[in-house]
Amino acid sequence: MKNQLTILFLFISVVSFGKTITVGKGKQFATVKQAISHASAGDTVLIDAGVYQEGQLVLEKRLVLKGVNSPVLDGEKKYEILTIKANGAVVEGMVFRNSGRSSYLDIAAVRIADSRYVTVKNNRFETTFFGIYSQHATACIILGNKLSSDAKDEINSANGIHCWKSDSMRIEGNEITGHRDGIYFEFVTNSFIKNNYSYENVRYGIHFMFSNNDSYVNNTFKNNGAGVAVMYSNHIHMQQNVFADNWGSAAYGILLKDISDGSITGNTFQNNSVAVMMEGSSRLQIEKNKFTGNGWAMKIQANCMDNIITQNNFISNSFDVATNGELVLSHFEKNYWDKYEGYDLNRNGIGDVPYRPVSLYAMITERNPASMMLYRSFMATLIDKIEKVVPVLTPVDLKDETPLMKPVKL
Amino acid sequence: MKTIIKYVMLDLLRNRIVLGYTFVLLIISFGVFNMDANTTKGVLSLMNIALIFVPLVSIIFSTIYVYNSSEFIELLVAQPLKRKTLWMSIYTGLAFSLSLAFLAGVGLPVLLYSFSVTGLMLIISGLFQTVIFAGIALLAAVKTRDKSKGIGVAVLLWFLFTLIYDAIVMLVLFQFSDYPMEKPMIALTMFNPVDLSRILMLLKLDISALMGYTGAVFLDFFGSTNGILFSIAALLLWTIAPVWASLKYFQKKDL
Amino acid sequence: MMIIASNVTKTFGKLKALDDVSVTCNKGHAIALIGPNGSGKTTLIKTILGMVVPDSGFITFDKHNILHDWKYRERIGYMPQIGRYPESMSIAQVLEMMRDIRNSPSPLDEELIEQFQLHEIENKKMRTLSGGTRQKVSASLAFLFNPDVLILDEPTAGLDPLAAEILKQKIIAEKEKGKLILITSHILSELDDLVSEIIYMQDGKLQFHKSLEQLQEDTGKVKIAQAIAQVMKKK
C-alpha cells in the first residue's frame, strides 16, 4: 500500500510539467510571496540565495519550491514560516531559520496540513520551534533534512519532526538535534522511519504515542534524554537501530510503555544507563540485539507478559536484567550472557545449567540506589554468588534454560 | 639508605615467596585473558585480584617478613644508623619488590591484552593496594610483639577492609535508607583504601549504571577532576599514614 | 671521651629493669659490669647503645645526649650476648654487609677474623653455625672497625678455651691502646687480668662503682670472684 502510493506519487510528479519561475535579486520576482501568487499548479519556483523575511507563507498550490544555493527564509522569531496546504507540493534545498515560538501555539518552520504526497527534502532548519509539523497528512516524504535547535528544557522546546494524525509517512535520512523529541508520532499509522540520526535532544530521539503499525529501521540515537519512547502503541517494529550513550537517571535506549505485538530486532545498545525499559509491554519479540556496556541491559517491570527474548548478546553490562516483582512472565531462551559461568559437557553450544540474569545485587540497588556504591565489592560479589547457588530473593522463574556458550554472530 | 634497601631487596629476591607470588599472578592474568575474548571481563576478574588477593598477600607477607627480620633489625640498630633509615629501607624494599611482582604478574598482561584507561586504572589500583597494605602490615607488626598474634591482626585488618567495613556500610545504608546517603557515602569511602580504589574502577567499568542511579552527587564528586585528585590524595594519605605511625612507634621501640 | 648515665630508669611492664642508675665510664678503663641474672646489666648496655629508650634520665656520650643521635654508634663496637643474624646469609655476606653499612674510613682490624680462622668457613650460612662460631663472628664484628668503645656482653660464653684466650688477649691489647671497654661476664675469674673498674648491679640498682684496687682494699680479697662473694655475703 505504502509503496504503491509512493510510485503513484513519483509518476504524477514526473508527468506534470510546468513553467519555471525565479525569485531573487534581479530575477522575475523579488519575493517568494509574489512568485507563489503568480504561479499556477505544476510550476517550479526557483529561489535564489539570499535572506527572505516575508512573515508567513502559505502554499495552496501544487508547486515545487526549490532553493538554489541555500536561500534563507527567516521567520524573525515571530512567524510560522511556511504552511503547506496542497497535495503533491515539494519543498527542497531551503534554509528555514528563526521560526516563531509560543507556549500555547504549535508554531512550526514548515507545516504540512491536510495534504497528501508532500515532499520536504534536503532543507536545513536552524533554531526553529517545531521543525516540520504534519497534521492530517498522508503519504508525505520527509527526506534528508538537517534540523537543529537550541532546546534547553522540555517546556520551552518543541519537536524536530512532529506528526499528528498522519498516515503512510516516510521519514528518511534526517539529522535532528537540539529539539525536545527528535521525531514525534501521535496517532500516526503505517509509517516508516529510516536512516535518521537523532542526537542530543532534550527528551527522546523518537517518541511514539498512540501510533500503530509503524517501523523504524537503521536509525542512530545518541545522547538523548532517552533514545526512543514507545507508548500506548502496538505493532511497532524496531530494527537495526543504534542506541548509544543515553545516560541519566531516567535515560533509556528504548522506553516501552503499554505497547504490544511489536518487535525489537538486530539493534545495538551501547553504554546506555538502561538499554531497554519495559512497562506493561506484551507479546514483543526481542531478538538478535547486542547489549554492551549498559548499566542495565533490560528492566522488565512485573506488569509485562509474553515477551520472547532470544538470541541476544549480553556483554559487559553492569546488570543484565532487573525487575521489580517476583513474577516474570516473559520468556528467555538461547541468549548469550557473558556472565554465565556454567559448562557445556555435551558440547552442543548450549550451557547445561540455566542462567539467572537477575542478580541479587541488581535487586538490592533497585531498593536502595545508594548501595550501587558498594557494587563489585567483595561483599557484593559474595552475596551474588551465594544467591546464584541458592536463589532466595531473585525471581525463580526468570532464567534462560538454554544459555549459549558463544556469542550469537550478528 | 640505599645500602640497606639493597640488602633488604637482596634478601627478598632470595625469598622464593615473592617469585612464587609473581608467578601465581602471571598464571591468573594470562589464564583470565586467554579464557575469554572479552577483555573487559578479564579486567573485572583481575580487579578482584587487585582489590582482594593483592592486599591479602601484601599484608600477610609483609607482616611475616618484618617478624622474620627481627635479627636483621637487631643487628642493625646497634650500628651507626638512624632507626628511620632502617625502617624506611625495610618498607621501601618490601613495597618495591611486591609492586614489582604485581607489575610483572598483572601489569604486563593487562598492558598486552587490555591497554586502556580502565587497564591503567587497574594497575594503579593494584599498586596502591600493594604499598598501602605493606604499610598497614608494618604498623601491625611493630605494635604486636608476638608473631602469631601479629599475623592474626594482619588477617583481621584485611578482613576489615575487604569485607567487614563494606558490610557495616551496607547496614548503615539500609538503616538510613530514607535519608539522602550520597554525601555520607563519599565520606565513608575515604576511610577504606579498598573502597576508594574500587570506586575509581567502578567509574570506568560501570559508568552507565552509575549515571542511572545515585547520579548527581556521587558522580559530580568522583567524576570530576577534583574528585579524582581528592581520591588519589586520600590513597596517598593511606599510603603514608600507617608507615608514618609505624615509624614513630619503631623509633621508640625497645629491642 | 666518656659515657655518663644520669638517673636512668626503665621498666618493662612491672619489672624495674633499671632503677635510677647513674654511672660514669671513662676512657682508658676496662669496666666489669657484674650482677646476678636479671640485675639489669644487659638493659644498661642496650640503653647505652640506644636499643632501649629509658623512661626517664638520659645518657651522654662525649657530652652529647644520645637521644635522637645515631652517629656516636660509629665509635662503638658491640658484641651481643646472643648474636642474631639474618639466617640465610653466609658469614662472608654478613661481614661484607657490615662493612658496607659502616663504610668506615679507618683501616679495618681483621685480626680476630684471622685468628678465629673465619675465612675458612666464610661461605657457611648463619643458620648452620654453632653457638660458639656465632660468638666468634660477633666478636670479630665488634673489633672490626677499630672503635673507641667496646661493649662486650658475655663475650666468652660458648667459646672454646682457645678462642676465649684469643679474645682475652685482644681485649687486653685494646685496653692498652687506651680504649673504653665495658664487659659483662658471669665467669668472674676471667675478669681478673682484664678490668680496672667494677660496677656491681642488683635488682636494677647500681650497688657500687669502684676501681679494682678499691674493691680489693675494701674486701681484703685479691680475686674479683672472692671480693664479690664477700660483698654479697655482707648484704
PDB file of C-alpha atoms in Angstrom, chain B residues 40-173:
ATOM      1  CA  THR B  40      36.532  -6.205  29.941  1.00  0.00           C
ATOM      2  CA  LYS B  41      35.572  -9.394  31.704  1.00  0.00           C
ATOM      3  CA  GLY B  42      39.254 -10.146  32.169  1.00  0.00           C
ATOM      4  CA  VAL B  43      39.840  -6.742  33.700  1.00  0.00           C
ATOM      5  CA  LEU B  44      36.890  -7.378  36.019  1.00  0.00           C
ATOM      6  CA  SER B  45      38.350 -10.637  37.251  1.00  0.00           C
ATOM      7  CA  LEU B  46      41.735  -9.004  37.742  1.00  0.00           C
ATOM      8  CA  MET B  47      40.044  -6.195  39.653  1.00  0.00           C
ATOM      9  CA  ASN B  48      39.009  -8.787  42.235  1.00  0.00           C
ATOM     10  CA  ILE B  49      42.609  -9.993  42.305  1.00  0.00           C
ATOM     11  CA  ALA B  50      43.922  -6.453  42.735  1.00  0.00           C
ATOM     12  CA  LEU B  51      41.420  -5.482  45.428  1.00  0.00           C
ATOM     13  CA  ILE B  52      41.164  -8.705  47.425  1.00  0.00           C
ATOM     14  CA  PHE B  53      44.072 -11.071  46.769  1.00  0.00           C
ATOM     15  CA  VAL B  54      46.807  -8.436  46.447  1.00  0.00           C
ATOM     16  CA  PRO B  55      46.008  -6.746  49.806  1.00  0.00           C
ATOM     17  CA  LEU B  56      45.933 -10.168  51.478  1.00  0.00           C
ATOM     18  CA  VAL B  57      49.313 -11.243  50.150  1.00  0.00           C
ATOM     19  CA  SER B  58      50.777  -7.806  50.715  1.00  0.00           C
ATOM     20  CA  ILE B  59      49.721  -7.529  54.351  1.00  0.00           C
ATOM     21  CA  ILE B  60      50.498 -11.104  55.395  1.00  0.00           C
ATOM     22  CA  PHE B  61      53.802 -11.380  53.588  1.00  0.00           C
ATOM     23  CA  SER B  62      54.981  -8.007  54.910  1.00  0.00           C
ATOM     24  CA  THR B  63      53.959  -8.824  58.467  1.00  0.00           C
ATOM     25  CA  ILE B  64      55.792 -12.127  58.413  1.00  0.00           C
ATOM     26  CA  TYR B  65      58.785 -10.529  56.757  1.00  0.00           C
ATOM     27  CA  VAL B  66      59.095  -7.911  59.496  1.00  0.00           C
ATOM     28  CA  TYR B  67      58.951 -10.595  62.179  1.00  0.00           C
ATOM     29  CA  ASN B  68      61.488 -12.728  60.344  1.00  0.00           C
ATOM     30  CA  SER B  69      63.781  -9.740  60.014  1.00  0.00           C
ATOM     31  CA  SER B  70      63.992  -9.235  63.742  1.00  0.00           C
ATOM     32  CA  GLU B  71      67.618 -10.496  63.715  1.00  0.00           C
ATOM     33  CA  PHE B  72      68.496  -8.163  60.907  1.00  0.00           C
ATOM     34  CA  ILE B  73      66.812  -5.270  62.684  1.00  0.00           C
ATOM     35  CA  GLU B  74      68.501  -6.073  65.997  1.00  0.00           C
ATOM     36  CA  LEU B  75      71.868  -6.306  64.338  1.00  0.00           C
ATOM     37  CA  LEU B  76      71.471  -3.008  62.574  1.00  0.00           C
ATOM     38  CA  VAL B  77      70.002  -0.853  65.343  1.00  0.00           C
ATOM     39  CA  ALA B  78      73.298  -1.210  67.227  1.00  0.00           C
ATOM     40  CA  GLN B  79      75.064   0.172  64.187  1.00  0.00           C
ATOM     41  CA  PRO B  80      75.581   3.831  63.347  1.00  0.00           C
ATOM     42  CA  LEU B  81      72.280   4.138  61.509  1.00  0.00           C
ATOM     43  CA  LYS B  82      69.161   6.177  62.025  1.00  0.00           C
ATOM     44  CA  ARG B  83      66.289   3.962  63.001  1.00  0.00           C
ATOM     45  CA  LYS B  84      64.266   5.896  60.492  1.00  0.00           C
ATOM     46  CA  THR B  85      66.668   4.884  57.729  1.00  0.00           C
ATOM     47  CA  LEU B  86      66.476   1.256  58.744  1.00  0.00           C
ATOM     48  CA  TRP B  87      62.691   1.185  58.984  1.00  0.00           C
ATOM     49  CA  MET B  88      62.060   3.135  55.796  1.00  0.00           C
ATOM     50  CA  SER B  89      64.514   0.897  53.981  1.00  0.00           C
ATOM     51  CA  ILE B  90      62.617  -2.175  55.069  1.00  0.00           C
ATOM     52  CA  TYR B  91      59.344  -0.579  53.940  1.00  0.00           C
ATOM     53  CA  THR B  92      60.777   0.593  50.647  1.00  0.00           C
ATOM     54  CA  GLY B  93      62.299  -2.795  49.936  1.00  0.00           C
ATOM     55  CA  LEU B  94      59.029  -4.567  50.713  1.00  0.00           C
ATOM     56  CA  ALA B  95      56.773  -2.145  48.862  1.00  0.00           C
ATOM     57  CA  PHE B  96      59.099  -2.046  45.888  1.00  0.00           C
ATOM     58  CA  SER B  97      59.525  -5.775  45.451  1.00  0.00           C
ATOM     59  CA  LEU B  98      55.815  -6.512  45.953  1.00  0.00           C
ATOM     60  CA  SER B  99      54.958  -3.746  43.481  1.00  0.00           C
ATOM     61  CA  LEU B 100      57.421  -5.209  41.035  1.00  0.00           C
ATOM     62  CA  ALA B 101      55.761  -8.590  41.457  1.00  0.00           C
ATOM     63  CA  PHE B 102      52.352  -7.016  40.787  1.00  0.00           C
ATOM     64  CA  LEU B 103      53.613  -5.101  37.770  1.00  0.00           C
ATOM     65  CA  ALA B 104      55.137  -8.210  36.276  1.00  0.00           C
ATOM     66  CA  GLY B 105      52.268 -10.501  37.219  1.00  0.00           C
ATOM     67  CA  VAL B 106      49.285  -8.286  36.425  1.00  0.00           C
ATOM     68  CA  GLY B 107      50.564  -5.067  34.873  1.00  0.00           C
ATOM     69  CA  LEU B 108      52.324  -6.753  31.994  1.00  0.00           C
ATOM     70  CA  PRO B 109      49.399  -8.967  30.910  1.00  0.00           C
ATOM     71  CA  VAL B 110      46.970  -6.037  31.232  1.00  0.00           C
ATOM     72  CA  LEU B 111      49.171  -3.866  29.038  1.00  0.00           C
ATOM     73  CA  LEU B 112      49.418  -6.681  26.497  1.00  0.00           C
ATOM     74  CA  TYR B 113      45.746  -7.652  26.385  1.00  0.00           C
ATOM     75  CA  SER B 114      43.754  -4.689  27.524  1.00  0.00           C
ATOM     76  CA  PHE B 115      45.666  -1.467  27.225  1.00  0.00           C
ATOM     77  CA  SER B 116      43.055   1.154  28.104  1.00  0.00           C
ATOM     78  CA  VAL B 117      42.252   3.761  30.720  1.00  0.00           C
ATOM     79  CA  THR B 118      40.445   1.048  32.662  1.00  0.00           C
ATOM     80  CA  GLY B 119      43.508  -1.192  32.427  1.00  0.00           C
ATOM     81  CA  LEU B 120      45.780   1.573  33.654  1.00  0.00           C
ATOM     82  CA  MET B 121      43.374   2.337  36.474  1.00  0.00           C
ATOM     83  CA  LEU B 122      43.506  -1.326  37.438  1.00  0.00           C
ATOM     84  CA  ILE B 123      47.296  -1.289  37.561  1.00  0.00           C
ATOM     85  CA  ILE B 124      47.359   1.912  39.609  1.00  0.00           C
ATOM     86  CA  SER B 125      44.748   0.495  41.986  1.00  0.00           C
ATOM     87  CA  GLY B 126      46.739  -2.701  42.466  1.00  0.00           C
ATOM     88  CA  LEU B 127      49.931  -0.773  43.127  1.00  0.00           C
ATOM     89  CA  PHE B 128      48.186   1.407  45.688  1.00  0.00           C
ATOM     90  CA  GLN B 129      46.758  -1.646  47.449  1.00  0.00           C
ATOM     91  CA  THR B 130      50.232  -3.220  47.497  1.00  0.00           C
ATOM     92  CA  VAL B 131      52.005  -0.281  49.092  1.00  0.00           C
ATOM     93  CA  ILE B 132      49.125   0.622  51.429  1.00  0.00           C
ATOM     94  CA  PHE B 133      48.781  -2.875  52.831  1.00  0.00           C
ATOM     95  CA  ALA B 134      52.550  -3.260  53.188  1.00  0.00           C
ATOM     96  CA  GLY B 135      52.398  -0.091  55.331  1.00  0.00           C
ATOM     97  CA  ILE B 136      49.485  -1.377  57.390  1.00  0.00           C
ATOM     98  CA  ALA B 137      51.450  -4.605  57.882  1.00  0.00           C
ATOM     99  CA  LEU B 138      54.407  -2.659  59.271  1.00  0.00           C
ATOM    100  CA  LEU B 139      52.131  -0.935  61.746  1.00  0.00           C
ATOM    101  CA  ALA B 140      50.554  -4.237  62.801  1.00  0.00           C
ATOM    102  CA  ALA B 141      53.964  -5.893  63.170  1.00  0.00           C
ATOM    103  CA  VAL B 142      55.618  -3.101  65.115  1.00  0.00           C
ATOM    104  CA  LYS B 143      52.703  -2.819  67.535  1.00  0.00           C
ATOM    105  CA  THR B 144      52.411  -6.520  68.274  1.00  0.00           C
ATOM    106  CA  ARG B 145      55.411  -8.265  69.800  1.00  0.00           C
ATOM    107  CA  ASP B 146      54.112 -11.786  69.346  1.00  0.00           C
ATOM    108  CA  LYS B 147      54.483 -13.100  65.811  1.00  0.00           C
ATOM    109  CA  SER B 148      51.393 -15.291  65.618  1.00  0.00           C
ATOM    110  CA  LYS B 149      49.305 -12.595  67.214  1.00  0.00           C
ATOM    111  CA  GLY B 150      50.688 -10.075  64.720  1.00  0.00           C
ATOM    112  CA  ILE B 151      49.771 -12.246  61.759  1.00  0.00           C
ATOM    113  CA  GLY B 152      46.303 -12.684  63.257  1.00  0.00           C
ATOM    114  CA  VAL B 153      45.935  -8.902  63.491  1.00  0.00           C
ATOM    115  CA  ALA B 154      47.052  -8.569  59.864  1.00  0.00           C
ATOM    116  CA  VAL B 155      44.458 -11.063  58.641  1.00  0.00           C
ATOM    117  CA  LEU B 156      41.778  -9.316  60.687  1.00  0.00           C
ATOM    118  CA  LEU B 157      42.718  -5.955  59.216  1.00  0.00           C
ATOM    119  CA  TRP B 158      42.485  -7.429  55.745  1.00  0.00           C
ATOM    120  CA  PHE B 159      39.046  -8.802  56.577  1.00  0.00           C
ATOM    121  CA  LEU B 160      38.035  -5.448  57.953  1.00  0.00           C
ATOM    122  CA  PHE B 161      38.949  -3.512  54.826  1.00  0.00           C
ATOM    123  CA  THR B 162      37.791  -6.004  52.222  1.00  0.00           C
ATOM    124  CA  LEU B 163      34.620  -7.305  53.810  1.00  0.00           C
ATOM    125  CA  ILE B 164      33.535  -6.179  57.240  1.00  0.00           C
ATOM    126  CA  TYR B 165      33.723  -2.462  56.535  1.00  0.00           C
ATOM    127  CA  ASP B 166      31.507  -2.788  53.476  1.00  0.00           C
ATOM    128  CA  ALA B 167      29.044  -4.940  55.368  1.00  0.00           C
ATOM    129  CA  ILE B 168      28.767  -2.259  58.042  1.00  0.00           C
ATOM    130  CA  VAL B 169      28.349   0.457  55.410  1.00  0.00           C
ATOM    131  CA  MET B 170      25.611  -1.639  53.828  1.00  0.00           C
ATOM    132  CA  LEU B 171      23.819  -1.934  57.164  1.00  0.00           C
ATOM    133  CA  VAL B 172      24.088   1.810  57.676  1.00  0.00           C
ATOM    134  CA  LEU B 173      22.739   2.388  54.165  1.00  0.00           C
TER     135      LEU B 173
END
